[in-house]
Amino acid sequence: MSTAILQAEGVGYRIGGATLVEGVSLDLAPGRMTVIVGPNGAGKSTLVKLLSGENPPDSGRVTYEGADARAIPPWRLACLRCVLPQASRLAFPFTAGEIVRIGVDGIGRGLDRRRRLAIVAEALLRADVAHLAQRTFQSLSGGEQQRTQFARVLAQLAAGRTVAERQVLMLDEPIASLDLKHQLSLLEAAAGLAREGVAVLAVLHDLNLAAAFADEILVMSKGRAAARGTPEEVVTDSMIAEVFGVPLRVGTVPPAGRPFLLPQRI
């Protein structure tokens, strides 16, 4: 396995007397897609914020290429990692194209205006929102807004690659508002980036999609890592019952023994 770009060592986070994340360790290596799953309130989004450097951990540490995330200048951190949050609020009437251009503003080195515009155009196409470039962001549906934000992080990755050869992409529930076609196309794009050498981290609720796309799954429960391993190792009847509290059965019909779940009425 390639050397990890990002390493989290026993990270924890508390707020208002509540422990949201406790003692989680994780490493993200180039060329691999890691998926975090778990019930609501398990600490998944909080963990992403700790890994991205948005929130500093109360315990443990997060490093990029061996450097503590808290010591990395913001401009360089923006080149090392890109984050698609659960939701993005916008108060100004920007167009979708302008939103994507935010991803390249001030990011990267040696990029003239023509090259930056080319990066934006490519990102719009890759996220299937090129036809929406002139629409105001607020006029878009929730799914279209999410795809626009995905285009923004794609543009940021491309611009940041002129500074950081090894990068991390973090996606926090990226497909929650998407239709089936765009759920699959976004995850295929993320998996494609992993094949190109990006370390990809995604938070997903759909265990079938997690099993289909992940190289590794981290199961979060009550702020702690309940399980970590390949989909075949992690997605089991006992894990589903213990962590999610539902009696679902896991099957193995898909190719390569990838597990899948079928809802059953008991």
Coordinates of C-alpha atoms in Angstrom, one line a residue:
M1 CA 0.0 0.0 0.0
S2 CA 1.2 3.5 -0.8
T3 CA 2.4 5.7 2.1
A4 CA -0.5 7.6 3.7
I5 CA -1.1 11.2 2.8
L6 CA -3.2 11.8 5.9
Q7 CA -2.9 10.2 9.2
A8 CA -5.3 10.6 12.2
E9 CA -4.0 9.2 15.5
G10 CA -6.5 8.7 18.3
V11 CA -8.4 11.9 17.5
G12 CA -11.2 13.1 19.8
Y13 CA -13.5 16.0 20.0
R14 CA -15.9 17.3 22.8
I15 CA -18.3 20.1 22.8
G16 CA -20.7 21.3 25.5
G17 CA -19.7 18.4 27.7
A18 CA -20.6 15.8 25.0
T19 CA -18.0 13.6 23.4
L20 CA -18.7 13.6 19.6
V21 CA -15.6 11.7 18.5
E22 CA -13.3 9.6 20.7
G23 CA -10.0 7.8 19.9
V24 CA -10.4 7.4 16.2
S25 CA -7.4 6.5 14.1
L26 CA -7.4 6.4 10.3
D27 CA -4.9 6.8 7.4
L28 CA -5.8 7.8 3.9
A29 CA -3.5 6.6 1.1
P30 CA -3.3 7.6 -2.6
G31 CA -5.3 5.5 -4.9
R32 CA -7.8 4.3 -2.3
M33 CA -11.4 5.2 -1.5
T34 CA -12.4 5.1 2.1
V35 CA -16.1 5.3 3.1
I36 CA -17.4 6.2 6.5
V37 CA -20.8 4.8 7.5
G38 CA -22.8 4.8 10.6
P39 CA -26.2 5.9 12.1
N40 CA -27.2 9.5 12.7
G41 CA -25.2 11.1 15.4
A42 CA -22.3 8.6 15.2
G43 CA -19.7 11.4 14.7
K44 CA -19.2 11.0 10.9
S45 CA -19.4 14.6 9.9
T46 CA -17.5 15.7 13.0
L47 CA -14.7 13.3 12.1
V48 CA -14.5 14.8 8.6
K49 CA -14.2 18.3 10.1
L50 CA -11.3 17.1 12.3
L51 CA -9.6 15.4 9.3
S52 CA -10.0 18.4 7.1
G53 CA -8.5 20.8 9.7
E54 CA -11.8 22.8 10.0
N55 CA -11.9 21.8 13.7
P56 CA -8.7 21.0 15.7
P57 CA -9.0 17.8 17.7
D58 CA -9.1 18.0 21.6
S59 CA -7.0 14.9 21.7
G60 CA -4.8 13.1 19.2
R61 CA -3.6 14.7 16.0
V62 CA -4.1 14.9 12.3
T63 CA -1.1 15.1 9.9
Y64 CA -0.7 15.6 6.2
E65 CA 2.6 14.3 4.8
G66 CA 3.8 14.1 8.4
A67 CA 3.0 17.8 9.2
D68 CA 0.5 18.6 11.9
A69 CA -2.6 20.0 10.1
R70 CA -2.7 22.9 12.6
A71 CA 0.7 24.0 11.4
I72 CA 0.0 24.0 7.7
P73 CA -0.7 27.4 6.2
P74 CA -4.3 27.7 4.9
W75 CA -3.1 28.3 1.3
R76 CA -1.2 25.1 1.3
L77 CA -3.9 23.1 3.1
A78 CA -6.3 24.2 0.4
C79 CA -4.0 22.6 -2.2
L80 CA -3.6 19.4 -0.2
R81 CA -7.2 18.7 0.5
C82 CA -10.6 19.6 -0.9
V83 CA -13.9 19.2 1.0
L84 CA -17.5 18.9 -0.1
P85 CA -19.6 19.5 3.0
Q86 CA -23.1 18.2 3.6
A87 CA -24.7 21.6 2.9
S88 CA -23.5 24.9 1.5
R89 CA -25.3 28.2 2.2
L90 CA -24.9 31.2 -0.2
A91 CA -26.1 34.7 0.5
F92 CA -25.0 36.3 -2.8
P93 CA -26.6 35.8 -6.3
F94 CA -23.6 34.0 -7.9
T95 CA -24.1 31.9 -11.0
A96 CA -23.1 28.2 -11.0
G97 CA -20.1 29.1 -13.1
E98 CA -19.0 31.7 -10.6
I99 CA -19.3 29.2 -7.7
V100 CA -17.0 26.8 -9.5
R101 CA -14.5 29.6 -10.2
I102 CA -14.3 30.0 -6.4
G103 CA -12.5 26.7 -6.4
V104 CA -9.6 28.1 -8.4
D105 CA -9.4 31.6 -7.0
G106 CA -6.1 32.0 -5.2
I107 CA -5.4 28.2 -5.5
G108 CA -2.4 26.8 -7.2
R109 CA 0.8 28.2 -8.8
G110 CA 1.7 29.3 -12.3
L111 CA -1.9 29.3 -13.6
D112 CA -2.9 32.1 -15.9
R113 CA -6.5 33.2 -16.4
R114 CA -6.9 31.1 -19.5
R115 CA -5.8 27.9 -17.7
R116 CA -8.0 28.7 -14.7
L117 CA -11.0 29.1 -17.0
A118 CA -10.2 25.8 -18.7
I119 CA -10.1 24.1 -15.3
V120 CA -13.5 25.5 -14.5
A121 CA -15.0 24.4 -17.8
E122 CA -13.6 20.9 -17.4
A123 CA -15.0 20.6 -13.8
L124 CA -18.4 21.8 -14.9
L125 CA -18.5 19.1 -17.6
R126 CA -17.3 16.4 -15.3
A127 CA -20.0 17.2 -12.7
D128 CA -22.7 17.5 -15.5
V129 CA -23.6 21.1 -14.7
A130 CA -22.0 22.9 -17.8
H131 CA -25.5 23.6 -19.0
L132 CA -26.3 25.4 -15.7
A133 CA -23.2 27.7 -15.7
Q134 CA -25.2 30.9 -16.3
R135 CA -28.0 30.0 -13.8
T136 CA -28.0 31.7 -10.4
F137 CA -27.1 29.2 -7.7
Q138 CA -30.3 29.9 -5.8
S139 CA -32.5 29.0 -8.8
L140 CA -31.0 25.4 -8.9
S141 CA -32.6 22.4 -7.4
G142 CA -30.9 20.9 -4.3
G143 CA -29.3 18.2 -6.5
E144 CA -28.1 20.7 -9.0
Q145 CA -26.6 22.8 -6.3
Q146 CA -24.8 19.8 -4.9
R147 CA -23.4 18.9 -8.3
T148 CA -22.2 22.5 -8.7
Q149 CA -20.4 22.3 -5.4
F150 CA -18.8 19.0 -6.5
A151 CA -17.6 20.8 -9.7
R152 CA -16.1 23.4 -7.4
V153 CA -14.0 20.9 -5.4
L154 CA -13.0 19.2 -8.7
A155 CA -11.7 22.6 -9.9
Q156 CA -9.9 23.1 -6.6
L157 CA -8.2 19.7 -6.8
A158 CA -7.0 20.5 -10.4
A159 CA -5.6 23.9 -9.4
G160 CA -4.1 22.6 -6.2
R161 CA -2.2 19.9 -8.0
T162 CA 0.2 22.5 -9.2
V163 CA 1.4 22.8 -5.6
A164 CA 0.6 19.4 -4.0
E165 CA 1.2 16.3 -6.1
R166 CA -0.6 14.1 -3.5
Q167 CA -4.1 15.2 -2.5
V168 CA -7.1 14.2 -0.4
L169 CA -10.7 14.6 -1.4
M170 CA -13.3 14.5 1.3
L171 CA -17.0 14.2 0.5
D172 CA -19.6 14.5 3.4
E173 CA -22.8 12.8 2.3
P174 CA -22.3 13.9 -1.3
I175 CA -25.2 12.0 -2.8
A176 CA -28.0 12.8 -0.3
S177 CA -29.9 15.1 -2.6
L178 CA -29.0 13.5 -6.0
D179 CA -31.1 11.3 -8.2
L180 CA -30.0 7.7 -8.9
K181 CA -28.1 8.6 -12.1
H182 CA -26.1 11.4 -10.5
Q183 CA -25.5 9.4 -7.3
L184 CA -23.7 6.8 -9.4
S185 CA -21.9 9.3 -11.7
L186 CA -20.6 11.3 -8.7
L187 CA -19.3 8.2 -7.0
E188 CA -17.8 6.9 -10.3
A189 CA -16.0 10.3 -10.6
A190 CA -14.7 10.0 -7.1
A191 CA -13.5 6.4 -7.7
G192 CA -11.9 7.7 -10.9
L193 CA -10.0 10.3 -8.9
A194 CA -8.8 7.5 -6.6
R195 CA -7.6 5.6 -9.6
E196 CA -5.6 8.7 -10.6
G197 CA -3.9 8.7 -7.2
V198 CA -6.1 10.9 -5.0
A199 CA -6.9 9.7 -1.5
V200 CA -10.8 9.8 -1.4
L201 CA -12.9 9.8 1.8
A202 CA -16.7 9.8 1.6
V203 CA -19.5 9.7 4.1
L204 CA -22.4 7.6 2.8
H205 CA -25.6 6.3 4.3
D206 CA -26.3 3.8 1.5
L207 CA -24.5 0.6 2.6
N208 CA -24.9 -1.0 -0.8
L209 CA -23.1 1.9 -2.5
A210 CA -20.5 2.0 0.3
A211 CA -19.8 -1.7 -0.3
A212 CA -19.7 -1.3 -4.1
F213 CA -17.3 1.6 -4.2
A214 CA -15.1 1.5 -1.1
D215 CA -11.7 -0.1 -0.8
E216 CA -12.1 0.3 2.9
I217 CA -15.0 1.0 5.2
L218 CA -14.9 2.7 8.6
V219 CA -18.0 2.1 10.7
M220 CA -18.7 4.9 13.3
S221 CA -20.9 4.3 16.3
K222 CA -21.4 6.6 19.2
G223 CA -18.3 8.6 18.3
R224 CA -16.0 5.6 18.1
A225 CA -14.7 3.4 15.3
A226 CA -16.8 0.2 15.6
A227 CA -15.2 -1.6 12.6
R228 CA -12.7 -0.9 9.9
G229 CA -11.7 -3.1 6.9
T230 CA -12.7 -4.1 3.4
P231 CA -16.4 -4.3 2.6
E232 CA -16.2 -8.1 2.8
E233 CA -14.8 -7.9 6.3
V234 CA -17.0 -5.1 7.6
V235 CA -20.5 -5.4 6.1
T236 CA -21.9 -8.4 8.0
D237 CA -25.2 -9.4 9.6
S238 CA -23.8 -8.9 13.1
M239 CA -22.4 -5.4 12.3
I240 CA -25.7 -4.3 10.8
A241 CA -27.6 -5.5 13.9
E242 CA -25.2 -4.1 16.5
V243 CA -24.5 -0.7 14.9
F244 CA -27.7 0.1 13.0
G245 CA -30.1 -2.0 15.2
V246 CA -31.9 -3.6 12.2
P247 CA -32.1 -7.3 11.3
L248 CA -31.0 -7.1 7.7
R249 CA -29.3 -10.0 5.9
V250 CA -26.1 -9.6 3.8
G251 CA -25.8 -11.4 0.5
T252 CA -22.9 -11.8 -1.9
V253 CA -24.4 -11.9 -5.4
P254 CA -22.5 -8.9 -7.0
P255 CA -19.2 -9.7 -8.7
A256 CA -16.0 -10.2 -6.7
G257 CA -18.0 -11.2 -3.6
R258 CA -19.0 -7.6 -2.8
P259 CA -21.8 -7.7 -0.1
F260 CA -25.2 -6.2 -0.5
L261 CA -28.3 -5.8 1.7
L262 CA -32.0 -6.5 1.0
P263 CA -34.7 -5.0 3.2
Q264 CA -36.9 -7.7 4.7
R265 CA -40.2 -7.5 6.5
I266 CA -39.9 -9.5 9.7

